[in-house]
Coordinates of C-alpha atoms in Angstrom, one line a residue:
Chain A
M1 CA 130.0 -52.1 22.5
T2 CA 128.6 -54.8 24.7
T3 CA 127.2 -57.9 23.9
T4 CA 124.4 -59.7 26.1
T5 CA 123.3 -62.8 26.3
P6 CA 119.7 -63.0 24.7
S7 CA 118.6 -63.9 28.6
A8 CA 119.4 -61.0 29.8
T9 CA 118.0 -59.0 26.9
T10 CA 114.3 -60.7 27.7
A11 CA 114.8 -60.1 31.3
A12 CA 115.4 -55.9 30.8
K13 CA 112.5 -56.1 28.5
K14 CA 110.7 -57.3 31.1
A15 CA 111.6 -54.8 33.6
A16 CA 111.2 -52.5 31.1
T17 CA 107.5 -53.3 30.5
K18 CA 106.9 -53.5 33.9
A19 CA 108.2 -49.7 34.5
K20 CA 105.9 -48.8 32.2
R21 CA 103.0 -50.7 33.3
R22 CA 103.5 -49.0 36.8
A23 CA 104.0 -45.6 35.3
L24 CA 100.7 -46.0 34.0
I25 CA 99.3 -46.5 37.2
P26 CA 99.4 -43.0 38.6
L27 CA 97.4 -42.2 35.2
A28 CA 94.5 -44.9 35.4
I29 CA 93.9 -43.1 39.4
F30 CA 93.6 -39.4 37.6
M31 CA 91.5 -41.1 35.2
A32 CA 89.1 -42.7 37.8
L33 CA 89.1 -39.7 39.9
A34 CA 88.3 -37.6 36.7
A35 CA 85.4 -40.5 35.5
L36 CA 84.0 -39.9 39.2
L37 CA 84.5 -35.9 39.2
F38 CA 83.0 -35.4 36.0
Y39 CA 79.9 -38.0 36.7
G40 CA 79.7 -35.5 39.8
L41 CA 79.5 -32.4 38.4
Q42 CA 76.3 -34.0 36.0
L43 CA 74.2 -34.1 39.1
D44 CA 71.7 -31.1 40.0
P45 CA 72.5 -30.6 44.0
R46 CA 69.7 -28.6 44.2
K47 CA 67.3 -32.6 44.0
V48 CA 67.7 -33.7 47.2
P49 CA 66.6 -37.1 47.0
S50 CA 63.0 -37.7 48.9
P51 CA 62.9 -40.3 51.6
L52 CA 59.0 -40.4 51.3
V53 CA 59.4 -42.7 47.9
N54 CA 58.0 -45.9 48.6
K55 CA 55.9 -44.9 51.9
P56 CA 52.6 -44.0 52.0
A57 CA 51.6 -40.3 51.8
P58 CA 51.7 -38.0 54.8
V59 CA 48.3 -37.8 56.1
F60 CA 46.7 -34.1 55.8
E61 CA 43.5 -32.3 55.8
L62 CA 44.0 -28.5 54.1
E63 CA 40.9 -26.8 53.0
S64 CA 39.9 -26.6 49.4
L65 CA 41.7 -23.7 47.5
D66 CA 38.0 -22.5 46.1
D67 CA 36.0 -23.9 48.6
P68 CA 37.5 -23.0 52.2
S69 CA 34.8 -25.5 53.8
R70 CA 35.4 -28.6 51.5
M71 CA 37.8 -30.7 53.2
V72 CA 40.4 -31.6 50.9
T73 CA 42.1 -35.3 52.7
N74 CA 44.5 -38.3 51.7
E75 CA 40.9 -39.6 50.9
I76 CA 41.2 -38.4 47.2
L77 CA 44.1 -40.2 46.5
M78 CA 42.7 -43.5 46.5
G79 CA 41.8 -45.7 43.8
K80 CA 43.5 -43.4 41.2
V81 CA 46.9 -42.9 40.3
S82 CA 47.6 -39.0 41.4
L83 CA 49.9 -36.0 40.6
V84 CA 50.4 -34.0 43.2
N85 CA 51.5 -30.9 42.4
V86 CA 53.2 -28.4 44.8
W87 CA 52.6 -25.0 43.5
A88 CA 52.4 -21.2 44.1
S89 CA 51.3 -18.1 42.0
W90 CA 54.6 -16.3 43.0
C91 CA 56.6 -19.2 41.6
P92 CA 57.6 -18.5 38.0
S93 CA 58.5 -22.6 37.2
C94 CA 54.9 -23.0 38.1
R95 CA 53.8 -20.6 35.4
Q96 CA 56.3 -22.3 33.7
E97 CA 55.0 -26.1 33.8
H98 CA 51.4 -25.0 34.1
G99 CA 50.5 -25.6 30.5
E100 CA 52.2 -28.7 30.6
L101 CA 49.9 -29.5 33.6
M102 CA 46.9 -28.5 31.1
Q103 CA 48.0 -31.1 28.8
I104 CA 48.4 -33.8 30.9
A105 CA 45.1 -33.2 33.0
R106 CA 43.1 -33.3 29.6
N107 CA 44.9 -36.0 27.9
N108 CA 45.7 -38.5 30.5
D109 CA 43.9 -40.9 32.8
V110 CA 45.9 -39.3 36.0
Q111 CA 44.3 -37.1 38.5
V112 CA 46.4 -33.8 38.7
V113 CA 45.8 -32.5 42.4
G114 CA 46.9 -29.5 43.7
F115 CA 49.2 -28.8 46.4
N116 CA 48.7 -24.5 47.0
W117 CA 51.5 -23.6 48.7
K118 CA 53.1 -20.4 51.0
D119 CA 50.0 -19.0 48.9
T120 CA 47.3 -16.5 49.4
R121 CA 43.9 -17.1 48.7
P122 CA 43.2 -14.1 45.9
E123 CA 46.3 -14.4 44.2
A124 CA 46.3 -18.5 43.5
L125 CA 42.6 -18.1 42.4
E126 CA 43.6 -15.4 39.9
M127 CA 46.4 -18.1 38.2
L128 CA 43.8 -20.4 37.7
R129 CA 41.3 -17.9 36.4
R130 CA 43.8 -16.5 34.0
Y131 CA 45.7 -19.2 32.8
G132 CA 42.9 -22.5 33.6
N133 CA 42.4 -24.8 36.1
P134 CA 44.6 -28.3 35.6
Y135 CA 43.8 -29.6 39.1
V136 CA 40.5 -32.2 40.4
V137 CA 41.0 -29.9 43.1
S138 CA 43.9 -27.4 45.2
A139 CA 44.7 -28.2 49.2
Y140 CA 45.4 -25.0 50.6
D141 CA 48.2 -24.6 52.4
P142 CA 49.3 -21.3 53.3
D143 CA 51.6 -22.0 56.2
N144 CA 53.2 -25.2 55.1
R145 CA 51.4 -27.0 57.8
Y146 CA 51.6 -30.4 55.5
G147 CA 54.1 -29.3 53.4
L148 CA 56.8 -29.7 55.8
H149 CA 55.0 -33.3 55.9
W150 CA 55.7 -34.0 52.6
G151 CA 59.2 -32.6 52.4
V152 CA 58.2 -29.9 50.0
Y153 CA 61.3 -27.3 50.2
G154 CA 60.4 -25.4 46.8
A155 CA 57.9 -24.7 44.3
P156 CA 57.5 -26.4 42.2
E157 CA 57.3 -30.5 42.7
T158 CA 55.6 -32.6 41.9
F159 CA 54.6 -36.6 43.9
V160 CA 53.3 -39.6 41.6
V161 CA 51.1 -41.5 44.3
D162 CA 49.7 -44.8 43.2
G163 CA 45.8 -45.7 43.5
E164 CA 47.0 -47.1 47.2
G165 CA 48.3 -43.6 48.4
I166 CA 51.7 -44.9 48.1
I167 CA 54.6 -42.2 47.0
R168 CA 56.5 -43.9 44.0
Y169 CA 57.7 -40.9 43.2
K170 CA 58.9 -37.3 43.3
H171 CA 60.3 -35.2 41.0
I172 CA 61.5 -31.2 41.9
G173 CA 61.6 -28.1 38.7
P174 CA 59.0 -28.2 36.3
V175 CA 57.5 -30.7 34.9
D176 CA 58.3 -30.4 31.0
R177 CA 57.4 -32.2 28.1
N178 CA 60.9 -33.9 28.5
V179 CA 60.3 -34.9 32.4
W180 CA 56.7 -36.3 31.1
E181 CA 57.8 -38.6 28.9
T182 CA 60.3 -39.9 29.7
T183 CA 60.7 -40.2 33.7
I184 CA 56.7 -39.6 35.2
R185 CA 54.3 -41.0 32.7
P186 CA 56.0 -44.9 32.9
I187 CA 55.4 -44.5 36.3
V188 CA 52.4 -43.4 36.2
E189 CA 51.6 -45.8 33.8
Q190 CA 53.3 -48.8 35.9
Y191 CA 51.2 -48.0 39.2
R192 CA 47.5 -47.7 37.3
P193 CA 45.0 -50.3 38.5
Q194 CA 44.8 -53.0 35.9
S195 CA 41.1 -52.0 34.8
S196 CA 39.1 -55.2 34.4
Chain B
M1 CA 90.0 16.2 40.6
I2 CA 87.3 17.3 44.2
H3 CA 84.2 15.9 42.8
R4 CA 85.8 12.6 42.2
V5 CA 87.1 12.6 45.5
R6 CA 83.6 13.5 46.7
K7 CA 82.4 10.2 44.5
L8 CA 85.5 8.2 46.2
S9 CA 84.2 8.6 49.7
L10 CA 80.3 8.2 49.0
S11 CA 81.2 4.9 48.1
L12 CA 83.7 4.1 50.7
A13 CA 81.0 5.0 53.1
L14 CA 78.3 3.0 51.0
I15 CA 80.5 0.0 51.2
A16 CA 81.4 0.9 55.2
G17 CA 77.5 1.0 55.7
I18 CA 77.3 -2.7 54.1
L19 CA 79.9 -4.1 56.3
A20 CA 78.3 -2.5 59.1
F21 CA 74.7 -3.5 58.7
G22 CA 74.2 -5.3 56.0
Q23 CA 75.2 -8.5 57.3
P24 CA 72.6 -11.5 56.8
S25 CA 74.3 -13.1 59.4
A26 CA 72.9 -10.6 61.6
Y27 CA 70.3 -12.7 62.2
T28 CA 69.6 -13.3 66.0
L29 CA 66.7 -16.0 66.5
E30 CA 65.0 -13.4 69.0
E31 CA 61.9 -13.8 68.4
F32 CA 61.9 -17.5 70.1
K33 CA 61.4 -17.4 73.8
F34 CA 62.4 -19.7 76.0
E35 CA 61.5 -19.9 80.2
Q36 CA 64.2 -22.3 81.1
P37 CA 68.2 -21.1 80.8
G38 CA 70.9 -22.6 78.1
Q39 CA 67.2 -23.6 75.8
H40 CA 68.1 -21.0 73.7
E41 CA 71.4 -22.4 73.5
A42 CA 70.5 -25.9 73.1
F43 CA 68.2 -24.2 70.1
R44 CA 70.4 -22.4 68.5
D45 CA 73.5 -25.3 68.5
L46 CA 70.3 -27.3 67.3
I47 CA 69.3 -25.4 64.1
A48 CA 72.6 -24.5 63.8
K49 CA 73.3 -28.3 62.8
L50 CA 70.4 -28.4 60.3
R51 CA 71.0 -27.2 56.8
C52 CA 68.6 -25.4 54.7
L53 CA 67.5 -26.9 51.7
V54 CA 66.5 -24.3 49.8
C55 CA 69.9 -22.2 50.2
Q56 CA 72.3 -25.6 51.1
N57 CA 75.3 -24.1 52.1
E58 CA 73.6 -22.4 55.2
S59 CA 72.2 -23.5 58.0
L60 CA 68.6 -23.2 59.8
A61 CA 69.8 -20.6 61.8
G62 CA 71.2 -18.8 59.3
S63 CA 69.2 -19.0 56.6
Q64 CA 66.2 -16.1 55.5
A65 CA 64.2 -18.5 53.3
G66 CA 60.7 -19.4 54.3
V67 CA 60.7 -22.6 54.4
A68 CA 63.7 -22.0 56.6
Q69 CA 62.0 -20.1 58.8
D70 CA 59.0 -22.3 59.3
L71 CA 61.3 -25.2 60.4
R72 CA 63.0 -22.9 63.0
E73 CA 59.6 -22.3 64.2
E74 CA 58.8 -26.3 64.0
V75 CA 62.3 -27.4 65.7
Y76 CA 60.8 -24.0 68.2
R77 CA 57.8 -26.1 68.5
M78 CA 58.9 -29.7 69.5
M79 CA 61.9 -28.3 71.7
L80 CA 58.5 -26.9 73.9
E81 CA 56.9 -29.5 73.7
G82 CA 59.9 -31.1 75.4
Q83 CA 61.1 -33.7 72.5
S84 CA 64.9 -34.4 72.5
D85 CA 67.0 -33.3 69.9
Q86 CA 67.8 -37.0 68.9
E87 CA 63.5 -37.0 68.3
I88 CA 63.6 -34.0 66.2
V89 CA 66.6 -34.8 64.0
T90 CA 65.0 -38.2 63.5
F91 CA 61.6 -36.2 62.3
L92 CA 63.5 -34.1 59.8
V93 CA 65.6 -36.8 58.4
D94 CA 61.7 -39.0 57.5
R95 CA 60.5 -36.3 55.7
Y96 CA 64.1 -34.6 54.1
G97 CA 66.4 -37.2 53.9
D98 CA 70.0 -36.9 55.4
F99 CA 70.9 -34.3 53.7
V100 CA 68.7 -31.7 56.5
L101 CA 71.9 -32.9 58.1
Y102 CA 75.5 -30.9 58.0
E103 CA 76.9 -33.7 59.6
P104 CA 76.8 -37.1 57.7
P105 CA 75.3 -40.1 59.5
M106 CA 77.9 -43.5 59.8
K107 CA 76.1 -45.7 57.5
P108 CA 77.6 -47.9 54.6
S109 CA 76.6 -45.7 51.8
T110 CA 78.8 -42.9 54.0
Y111 CA 81.6 -45.1 55.0
I112 CA 83.6 -43.7 51.8
L113 CA 82.8 -40.2 52.9
W114 CA 84.6 -40.5 56.9
F115 CA 87.2 -43.4 56.0
G116 CA 87.9 -42.2 52.4
P117 CA 90.8 -39.6 53.7
F118 CA 91.9 -41.5 56.3
I119 CA 92.3 -44.7 53.4
F120 CA 93.9 -41.9 51.2
L121 CA 96.1 -40.7 54.0
G122 CA 97.6 -44.2 54.6
V123 CA 98.0 -45.1 51.2
G124 CA 99.6 -42.0 49.9
G125 CA 102.0 -41.8 53.1
Y126 CA 103.0 -45.6 52.9
L127 CA 104.0 -44.5 49.1
L128 CA 105.8 -41.8 49.8
F129 CA 107.5 -43.5 52.7
R130 CA 108.5 -46.6 50.2
T131 CA 109.1 -44.2 47.9
L132 CA 112.0 -42.2 50.3
G133 CA 112.9 -45.5 51.9
R134 CA 113.8 -47.1 47.9
K135 CA 115.7 -43.3 46.9
K136 CA 118.4 -43.7 50.2
D137 CA 118.4 -47.4 49.6
E138 CA 120.2 -46.9 45.9
A139 CA 122.7 -44.1 47.7
E140 CA 124.3 -46.3 49.6
E141 CA 124.8 -48.8 46.7
D142 CA 128.6 -49.4 45.8
L143 CA 130.1 -48.5 42.9
S144 CA 131.8 -51.1 40.2
E145 CA 135.2 -51.5 39.7
A146 CA 135.0 -50.0 36.4
E147 CA 132.9 -47.1 38.1
R148 CA 135.7 -46.5 40.5
A149 CA 138.3 -46.5 38.0
R150 CA 136.8 -44.2 36.1
L151 CA 135.5 -41.9 39.3
Q152 CA 139.8 -41.8 40.1
R153 CA 140.8 -41.1 36.4
L154 CA 138.3 -38.3 36.9
L155 CA 139.7 -37.1 40.2
A156 CA 142.8 -37.2 39.3
A157 CA 142.1 -34.7 35.9
S158 CA 140.7 -32.4 38.1
G159 CA 143.4 -32.3 40.3
D160 CA 145.8 -31.7 38.1
N161 CA 143.4 -28.9 36.4
Q162 CA 143.4 -27.7 40.3
E163 CA 146.9 -27.4 40.2
K164 CA 147.1 -26.3 36.6
L165 CA 144.8 -23.1 37.4
K166 CA 147.2 -22.0 40.8

């Protein structure tokens, strides 16, 4: 049996706790990395952030879907908060969100502007005839002439544009009740022109 | 048996056929005509650096997506207009964001991407060398008096054993 002085014991204890603390460093690094990667897993890589948010909506001039003689331009976006909804009849998610868009257009002080994208006129019109038309007007862009300038890379996409024609938000994928209530509606309310 | 062999050879032929003709990368970009020599290669190099936003892990050069075709045509049009690569890239980044580039630009939000691996390598290398260095130091530590005496005893004992075995 060896006897140790009290100071030696505390020194040894201190060294031991120090060593223990050091052993925790790799664990801490691992936990931090795991948290970072776990966070990364929650993000959807298909949702590419748009550089156009908080910038004026790109200028466009397209025929109206239902009336080729009528042109749809940025003019339509002025003075009212708009949802510019990129849609096509070939896009199943567009049909999925269609009912919700009808509800939104009916019950809210927001105009839903259609952006019919890479579609054909008869098929697009047939879809509106069959499922209803939530749009005040649909701009007809069959060959992605202006969709490109809006950074559209799929359908559906929905832009929130304020009354001054500035893009405030972009949603990728279908708009459902949850997306509308928790994300889009608050933004619409925020940018609604104050009525006197 | 014969039936089975026939079935097998048929599937092998099918696989060979798919390997020979079914490759989506057989895309040739021949539809894009350029007058000046070298421009076609420049075009191909440029769209290889741009990402297709729909398929995401394919370049504009390799993608069959409709949007990729639209963007290829736009890049082609801009090149014919005499715009520089930089102007074309800026045009696309303005609309689709940095994501459209395979190589992220150097800016504060991407520093971790650019320098992270070197920092990790440096820190790891430093820790490795420090640990190895310490191990070596420990090995060279002298034995204490008590340890030395014990070692001598053990060696003497094993020497005796060796003698006995012989």
